[in-house]
mmCIF file of C-alpha atoms in Angstrom:
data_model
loop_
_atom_site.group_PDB
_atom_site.id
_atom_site.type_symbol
_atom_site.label_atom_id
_atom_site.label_comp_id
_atom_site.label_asym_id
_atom_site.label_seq_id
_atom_site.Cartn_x
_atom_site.Cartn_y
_atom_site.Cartn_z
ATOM 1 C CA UNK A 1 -69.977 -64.913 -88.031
ATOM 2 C CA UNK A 2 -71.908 -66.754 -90.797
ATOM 3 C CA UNK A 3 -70.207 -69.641 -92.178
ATOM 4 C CA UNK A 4 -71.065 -69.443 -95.146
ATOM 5 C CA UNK A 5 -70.817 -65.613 -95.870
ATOM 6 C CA UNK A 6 -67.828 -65.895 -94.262
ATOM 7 C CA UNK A 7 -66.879 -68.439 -96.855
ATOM 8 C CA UNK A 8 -68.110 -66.254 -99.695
ATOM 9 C CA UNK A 9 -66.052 -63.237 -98.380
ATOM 10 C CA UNK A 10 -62.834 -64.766 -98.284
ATOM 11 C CA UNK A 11 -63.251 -66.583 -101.620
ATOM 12 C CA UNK A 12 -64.509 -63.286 -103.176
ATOM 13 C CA UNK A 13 -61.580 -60.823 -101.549
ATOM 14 C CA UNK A 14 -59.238 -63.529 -102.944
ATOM 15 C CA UNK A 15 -60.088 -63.337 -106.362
ATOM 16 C CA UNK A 16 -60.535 -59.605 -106.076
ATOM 17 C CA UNK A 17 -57.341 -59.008 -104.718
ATOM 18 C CA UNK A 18 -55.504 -61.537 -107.514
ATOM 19 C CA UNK A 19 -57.954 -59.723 -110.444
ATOM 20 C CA UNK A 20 -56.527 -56.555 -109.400
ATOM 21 C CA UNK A 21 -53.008 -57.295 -108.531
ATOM 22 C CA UNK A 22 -53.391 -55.779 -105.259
ATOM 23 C CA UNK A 23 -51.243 -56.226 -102.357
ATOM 24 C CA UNK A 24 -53.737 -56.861 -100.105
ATOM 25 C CA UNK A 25 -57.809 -56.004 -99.330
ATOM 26 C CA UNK A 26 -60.539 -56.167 -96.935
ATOM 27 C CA UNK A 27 -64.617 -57.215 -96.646
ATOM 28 C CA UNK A 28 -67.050 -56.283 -93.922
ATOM 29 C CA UNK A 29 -70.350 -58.050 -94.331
ATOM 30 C CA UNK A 30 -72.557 -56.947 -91.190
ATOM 31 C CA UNK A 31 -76.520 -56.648 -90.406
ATOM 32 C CA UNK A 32 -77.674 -53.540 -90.863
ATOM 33 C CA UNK A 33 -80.621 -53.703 -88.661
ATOM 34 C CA UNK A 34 -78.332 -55.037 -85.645
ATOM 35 C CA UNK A 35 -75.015 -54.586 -86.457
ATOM 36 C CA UNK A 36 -74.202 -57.736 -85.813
ATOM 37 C CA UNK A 37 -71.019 -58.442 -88.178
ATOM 38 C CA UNK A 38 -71.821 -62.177 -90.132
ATOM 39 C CA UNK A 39 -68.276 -62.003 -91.949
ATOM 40 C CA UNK A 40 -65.304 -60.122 -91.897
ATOM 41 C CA UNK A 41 -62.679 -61.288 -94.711
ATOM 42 C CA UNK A 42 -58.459 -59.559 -94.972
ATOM 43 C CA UNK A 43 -55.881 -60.290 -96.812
ATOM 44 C CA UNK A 44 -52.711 -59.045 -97.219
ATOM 45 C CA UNK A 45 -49.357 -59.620 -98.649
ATOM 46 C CA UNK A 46 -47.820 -60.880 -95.424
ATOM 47 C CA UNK A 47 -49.605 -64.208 -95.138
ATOM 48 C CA UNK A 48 -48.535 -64.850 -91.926
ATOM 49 C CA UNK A 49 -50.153 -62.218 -90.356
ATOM 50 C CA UNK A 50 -53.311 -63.157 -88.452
ATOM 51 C CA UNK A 51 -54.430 -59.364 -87.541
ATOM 52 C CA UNK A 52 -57.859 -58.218 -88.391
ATOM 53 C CA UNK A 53 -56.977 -55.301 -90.887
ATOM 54 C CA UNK A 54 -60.648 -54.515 -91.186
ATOM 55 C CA UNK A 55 -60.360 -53.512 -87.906
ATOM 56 C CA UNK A 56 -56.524 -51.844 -87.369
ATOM 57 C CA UNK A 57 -55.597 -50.237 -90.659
ATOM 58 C CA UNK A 58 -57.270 -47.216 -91.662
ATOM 59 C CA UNK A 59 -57.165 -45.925 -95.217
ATOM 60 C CA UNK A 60 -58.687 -42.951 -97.102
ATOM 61 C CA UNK A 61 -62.363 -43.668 -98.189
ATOM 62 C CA UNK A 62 -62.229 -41.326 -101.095
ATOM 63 C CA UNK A 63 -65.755 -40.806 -102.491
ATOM 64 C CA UNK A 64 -67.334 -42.970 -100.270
ATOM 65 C CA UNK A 65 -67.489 -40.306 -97.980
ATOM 66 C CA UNK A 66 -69.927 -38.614 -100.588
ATOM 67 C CA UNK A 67 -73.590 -38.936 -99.601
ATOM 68 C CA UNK A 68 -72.729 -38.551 -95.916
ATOM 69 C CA UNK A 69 -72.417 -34.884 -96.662
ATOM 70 C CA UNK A 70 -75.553 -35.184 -98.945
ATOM 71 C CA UNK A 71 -77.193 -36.622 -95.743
ATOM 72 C CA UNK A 72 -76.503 -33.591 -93.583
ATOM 73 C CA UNK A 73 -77.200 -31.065 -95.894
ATOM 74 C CA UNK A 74 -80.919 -32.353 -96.360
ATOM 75 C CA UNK A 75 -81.162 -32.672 -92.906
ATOM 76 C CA UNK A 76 -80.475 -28.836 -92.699
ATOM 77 C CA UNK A 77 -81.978 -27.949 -94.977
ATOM 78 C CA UNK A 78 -78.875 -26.321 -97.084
ATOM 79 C CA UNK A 79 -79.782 -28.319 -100.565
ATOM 80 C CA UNK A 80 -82.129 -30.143 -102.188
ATOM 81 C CA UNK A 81 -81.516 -33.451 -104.108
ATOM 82 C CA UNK A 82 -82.820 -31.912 -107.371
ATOM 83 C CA UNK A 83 -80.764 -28.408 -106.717
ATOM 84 C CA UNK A 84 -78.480 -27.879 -109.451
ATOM 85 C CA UNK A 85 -75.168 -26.704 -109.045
ATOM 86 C CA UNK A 86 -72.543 -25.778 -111.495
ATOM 87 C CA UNK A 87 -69.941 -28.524 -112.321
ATOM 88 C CA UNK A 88 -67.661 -26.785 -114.843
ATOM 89 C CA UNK A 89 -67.573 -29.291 -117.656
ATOM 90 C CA UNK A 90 -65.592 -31.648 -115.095
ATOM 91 C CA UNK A 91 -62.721 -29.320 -115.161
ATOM 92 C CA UNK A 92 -62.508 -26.173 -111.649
ATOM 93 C CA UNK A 93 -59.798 -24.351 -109.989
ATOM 94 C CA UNK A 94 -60.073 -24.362 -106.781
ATOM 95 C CA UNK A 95 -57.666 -21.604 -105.466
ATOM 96 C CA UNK A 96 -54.724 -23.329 -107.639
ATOM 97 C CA UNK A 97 -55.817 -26.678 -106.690
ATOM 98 C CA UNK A 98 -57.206 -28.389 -110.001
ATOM 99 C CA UNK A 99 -60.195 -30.634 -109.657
ATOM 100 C CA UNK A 100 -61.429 -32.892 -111.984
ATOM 101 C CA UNK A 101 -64.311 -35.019 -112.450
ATOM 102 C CA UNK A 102 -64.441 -38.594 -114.357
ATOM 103 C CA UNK A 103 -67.791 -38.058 -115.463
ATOM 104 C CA UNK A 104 -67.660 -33.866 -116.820
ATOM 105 C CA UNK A 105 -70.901 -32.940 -116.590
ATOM 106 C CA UNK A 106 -71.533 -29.049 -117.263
ATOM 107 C CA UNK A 107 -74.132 -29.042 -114.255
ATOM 108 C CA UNK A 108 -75.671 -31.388 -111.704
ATOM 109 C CA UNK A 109 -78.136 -32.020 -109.257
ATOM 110 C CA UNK A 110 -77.189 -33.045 -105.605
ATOM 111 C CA UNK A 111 -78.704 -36.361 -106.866
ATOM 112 C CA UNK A 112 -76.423 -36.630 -109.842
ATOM 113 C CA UNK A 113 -73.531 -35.284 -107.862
ATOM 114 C CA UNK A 114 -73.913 -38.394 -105.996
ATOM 115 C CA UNK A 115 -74.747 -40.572 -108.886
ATOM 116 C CA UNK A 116 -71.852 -39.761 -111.006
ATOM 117 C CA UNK A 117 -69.772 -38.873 -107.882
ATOM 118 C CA UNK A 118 -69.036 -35.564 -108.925
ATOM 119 C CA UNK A 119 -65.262 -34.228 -107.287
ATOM 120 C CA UNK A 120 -66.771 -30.634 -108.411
ATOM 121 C CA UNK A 121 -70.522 -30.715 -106.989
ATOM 122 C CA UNK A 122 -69.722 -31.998 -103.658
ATOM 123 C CA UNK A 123 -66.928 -29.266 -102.864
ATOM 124 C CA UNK A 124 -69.336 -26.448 -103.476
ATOM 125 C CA UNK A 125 -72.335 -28.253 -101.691
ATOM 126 C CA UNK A 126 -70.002 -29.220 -98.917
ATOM 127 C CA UNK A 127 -69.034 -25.604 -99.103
ATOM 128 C CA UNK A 128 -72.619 -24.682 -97.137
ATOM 129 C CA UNK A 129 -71.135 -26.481 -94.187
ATOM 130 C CA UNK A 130 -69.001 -24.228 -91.403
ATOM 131 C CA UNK A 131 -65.715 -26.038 -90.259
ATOM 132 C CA UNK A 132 -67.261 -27.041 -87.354
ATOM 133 C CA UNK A 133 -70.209 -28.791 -89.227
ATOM 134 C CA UNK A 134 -68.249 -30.455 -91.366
ATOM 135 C CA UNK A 135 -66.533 -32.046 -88.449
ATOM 136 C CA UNK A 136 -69.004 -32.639 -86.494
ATOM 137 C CA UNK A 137 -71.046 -34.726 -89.575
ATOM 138 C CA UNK A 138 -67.488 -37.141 -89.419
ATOM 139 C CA UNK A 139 -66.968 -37.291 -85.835
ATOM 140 C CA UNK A 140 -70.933 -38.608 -85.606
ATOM 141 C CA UNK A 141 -70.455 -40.826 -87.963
ATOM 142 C CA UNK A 142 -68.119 -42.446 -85.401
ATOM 143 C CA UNK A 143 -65.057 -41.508 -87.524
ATOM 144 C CA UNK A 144 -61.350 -40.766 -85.648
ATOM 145 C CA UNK A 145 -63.039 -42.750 -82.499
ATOM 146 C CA UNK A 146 -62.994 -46.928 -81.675
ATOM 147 C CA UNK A 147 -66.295 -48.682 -83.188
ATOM 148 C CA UNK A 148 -66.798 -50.721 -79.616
ATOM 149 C CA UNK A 149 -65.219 -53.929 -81.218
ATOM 150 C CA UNK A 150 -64.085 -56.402 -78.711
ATOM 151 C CA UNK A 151 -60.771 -56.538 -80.726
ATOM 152 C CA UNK A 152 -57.431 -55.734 -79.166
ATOM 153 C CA UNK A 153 -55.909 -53.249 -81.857
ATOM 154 C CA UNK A 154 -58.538 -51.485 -83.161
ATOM 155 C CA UNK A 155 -57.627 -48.032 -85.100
ATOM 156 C CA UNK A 156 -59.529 -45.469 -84.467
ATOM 157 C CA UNK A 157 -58.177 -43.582 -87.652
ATOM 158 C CA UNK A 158 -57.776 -40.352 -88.253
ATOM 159 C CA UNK A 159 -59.906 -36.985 -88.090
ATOM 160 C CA UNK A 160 -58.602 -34.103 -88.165
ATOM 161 C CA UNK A 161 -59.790 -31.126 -85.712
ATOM 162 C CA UNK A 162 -61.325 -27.648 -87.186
ATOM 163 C CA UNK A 163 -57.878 -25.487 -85.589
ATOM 164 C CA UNK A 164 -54.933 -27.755 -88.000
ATOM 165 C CA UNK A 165 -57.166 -27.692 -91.393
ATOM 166 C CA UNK A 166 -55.446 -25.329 -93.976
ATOM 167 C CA UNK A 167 -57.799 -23.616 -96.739
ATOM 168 C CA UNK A 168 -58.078 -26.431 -98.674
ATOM 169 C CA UNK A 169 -59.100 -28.813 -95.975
ATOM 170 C CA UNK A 170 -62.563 -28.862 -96.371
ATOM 171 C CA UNK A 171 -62.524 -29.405 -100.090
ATOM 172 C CA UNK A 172 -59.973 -32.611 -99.190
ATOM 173 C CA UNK A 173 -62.993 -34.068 -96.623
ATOM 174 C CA UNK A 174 -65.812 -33.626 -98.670
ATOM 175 C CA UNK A 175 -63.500 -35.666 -101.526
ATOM 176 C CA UNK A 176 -62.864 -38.306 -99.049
ATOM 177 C CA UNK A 177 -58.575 -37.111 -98.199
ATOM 178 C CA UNK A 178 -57.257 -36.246 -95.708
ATOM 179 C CA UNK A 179 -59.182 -38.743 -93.484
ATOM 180 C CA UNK A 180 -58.988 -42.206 -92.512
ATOM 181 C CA UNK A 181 -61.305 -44.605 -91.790
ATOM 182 C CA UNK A 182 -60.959 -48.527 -90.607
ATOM 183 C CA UNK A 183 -63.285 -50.871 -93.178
ATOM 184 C CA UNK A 184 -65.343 -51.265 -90.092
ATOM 185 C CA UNK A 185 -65.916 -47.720 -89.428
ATOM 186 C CA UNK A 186 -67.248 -47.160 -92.968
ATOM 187 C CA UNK A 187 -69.206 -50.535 -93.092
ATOM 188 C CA UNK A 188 -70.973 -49.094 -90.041
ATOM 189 C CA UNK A 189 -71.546 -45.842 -90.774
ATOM 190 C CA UNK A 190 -73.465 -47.306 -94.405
ATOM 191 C CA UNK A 191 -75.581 -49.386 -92.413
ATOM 192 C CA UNK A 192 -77.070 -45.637 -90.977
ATOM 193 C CA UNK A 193 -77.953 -45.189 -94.244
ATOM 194 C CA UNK A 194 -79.456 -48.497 -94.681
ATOM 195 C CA UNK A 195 -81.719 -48.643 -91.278
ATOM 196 C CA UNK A 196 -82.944 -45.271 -91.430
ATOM 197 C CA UNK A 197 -80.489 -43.066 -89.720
ATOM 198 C CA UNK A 198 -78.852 -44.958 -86.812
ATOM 199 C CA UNK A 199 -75.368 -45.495 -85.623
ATOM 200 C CA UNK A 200 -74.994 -48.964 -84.494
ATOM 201 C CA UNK A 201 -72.264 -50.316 -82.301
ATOM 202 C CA UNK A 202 -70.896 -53.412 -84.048
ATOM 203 C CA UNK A 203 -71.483 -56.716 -82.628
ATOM 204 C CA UNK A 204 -68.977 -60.080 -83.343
ATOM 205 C CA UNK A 205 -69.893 -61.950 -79.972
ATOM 206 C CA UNK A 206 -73.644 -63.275 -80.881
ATOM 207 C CA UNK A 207 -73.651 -64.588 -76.981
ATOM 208 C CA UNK A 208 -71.773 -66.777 -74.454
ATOM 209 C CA UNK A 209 -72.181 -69.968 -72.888
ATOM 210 C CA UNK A 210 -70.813 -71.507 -69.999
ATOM 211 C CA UNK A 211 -70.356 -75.218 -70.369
ATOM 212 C CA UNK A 212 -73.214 -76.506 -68.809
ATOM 213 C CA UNK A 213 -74.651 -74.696 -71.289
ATOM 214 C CA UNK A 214 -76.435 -71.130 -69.559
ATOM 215 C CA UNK A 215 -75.786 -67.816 -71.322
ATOM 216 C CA UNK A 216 -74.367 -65.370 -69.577
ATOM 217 C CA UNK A 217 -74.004 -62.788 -72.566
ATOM 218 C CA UNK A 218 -76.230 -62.363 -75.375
ATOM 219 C CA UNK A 219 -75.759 -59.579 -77.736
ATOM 220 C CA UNK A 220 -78.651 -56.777 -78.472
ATOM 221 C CA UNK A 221 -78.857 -53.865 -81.131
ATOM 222 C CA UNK A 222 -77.014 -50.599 -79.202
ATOM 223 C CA UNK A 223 -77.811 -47.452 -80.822
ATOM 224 C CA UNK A 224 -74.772 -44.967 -80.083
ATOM 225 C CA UNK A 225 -76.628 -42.094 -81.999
ATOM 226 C CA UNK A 226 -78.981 -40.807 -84.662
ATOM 227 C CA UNK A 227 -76.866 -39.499 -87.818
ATOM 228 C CA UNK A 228 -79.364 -38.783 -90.133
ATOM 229 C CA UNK A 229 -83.182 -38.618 -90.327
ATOM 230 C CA UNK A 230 -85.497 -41.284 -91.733
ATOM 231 C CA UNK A 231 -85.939 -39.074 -95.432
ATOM 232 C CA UNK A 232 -82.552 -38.262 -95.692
ATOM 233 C CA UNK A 233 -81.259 -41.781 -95.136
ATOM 234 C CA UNK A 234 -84.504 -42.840 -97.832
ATOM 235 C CA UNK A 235 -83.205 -40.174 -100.113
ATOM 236 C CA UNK A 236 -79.433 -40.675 -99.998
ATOM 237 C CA UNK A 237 -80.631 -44.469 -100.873
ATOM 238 C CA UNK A 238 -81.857 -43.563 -103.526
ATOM 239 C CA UNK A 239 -79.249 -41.602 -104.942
ATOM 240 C CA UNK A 240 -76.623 -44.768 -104.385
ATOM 241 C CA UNK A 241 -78.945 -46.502 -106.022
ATOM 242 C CA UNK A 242 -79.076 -44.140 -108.710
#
């Protein structure tokens, strides 16, 4: 932990959380490159809690689940970031499900489905995936499973398995519903994006000491898998950028 991110974080998620009105809130600041996690910031309600939240209460990630699935596709060659689907004006009905868009658009790229976070685009370009695909991309991301964390009550949140999904299932995942995901989990599975592709185990303990001062631990970068290729994670970049 950095003391002064640290300090930043909890000043930050403090004014965030009285801005919004919000009961409570969470920041994960980590090294992409090593994992190595340099603050970690929660608040909540309950101020005499002392539990890491970050780390034991999953919550839906919505849209931020978004260019994961762009990820994948490029890697398998399904889509192309300027492949245009069609987005409806911001307005489809999905088998009597309606789904709308903040930003209607009356078609858009995979680039500007990720830009403008498009509800519409993702379903049908998340539609190229089979059940077990789609899955598999959130289960490698490290989703429904412990990070590593040294932490006594880590969540492994939830991730639902091909055999209970009902038809609509797949439309719910690629929107970021009917999933949950720890702050840590999702702060992790960014930093693939950001370091080219890699799954990093998450590191809080920099390295021990015994008192006479000899280290007997010292922390270094575990990769736990490759999620993504080098281009994809360069393109999706550029699309959150975007």
């Amino acid at each position: 932990i950095n003391q002064g991110l640290q300090d930043i974080a909890e000043r930050a998620l403090a004014e965030a959380v009285a801005t919004m009105h919000a009961t409570g809130g969470d920041i994960v600041m980590l090294d992409p490159t090593t994992g190595a996690v340099r603050a970690m910031a929660s608040h909540r309600a309950d101020k005499l809690s002392t539990v890491a939240t970050a780390l034991s209460e999953p919550y839906e990630p919505g849209s931020t689940l978004k260019p994961f699935a762009a990820a994948r596709l490029l890697d398998l060659g399904r889509a192309r970031a300027d492949e245009i689907v069609n987005t409806h004006g911001g307005k489809w009905d999905l088998n009597g499900r309606k789904i709308e868009d903040d930003h209607p658009l009356p078609h858009a790229s995979l680039f500007d489905v990720i830009k403008f976070s498009s509800n519409i685009g993702i379903i049908q370009f998340a539609g190229r995936f089979s059940h077990d695909e789609q899955f598999e991309l959130y289960r490698d991301l490290g989703f429904g499973t412990p990070t590593g964390m040294p932490y006594p009550v880590e969540s492994q949140g939830r991730l639902p398995a091909p055999r209970s999904w009902n038809s609509l299932t797949p439309a719910s995942l690629a929107m970021g519903y009917e999933i949950s995901v720890t702050p840590m989990q999702l702060a992790i599975a960014y930093a693939a994006i950001a370091n080219g592709g890699e799954l990093l185990e998450p590191a809080i303990v920099q390295e021990i000491r015994t008192p006479a001062g000899d280290v007997t631990y010292r922390h270094t970068r575990r990769v736990v898998r490759r999620v993504m290729t080098e281009a994809s994670a360069r393109a999706v970049r550029g699309m959150l950028r975007g």
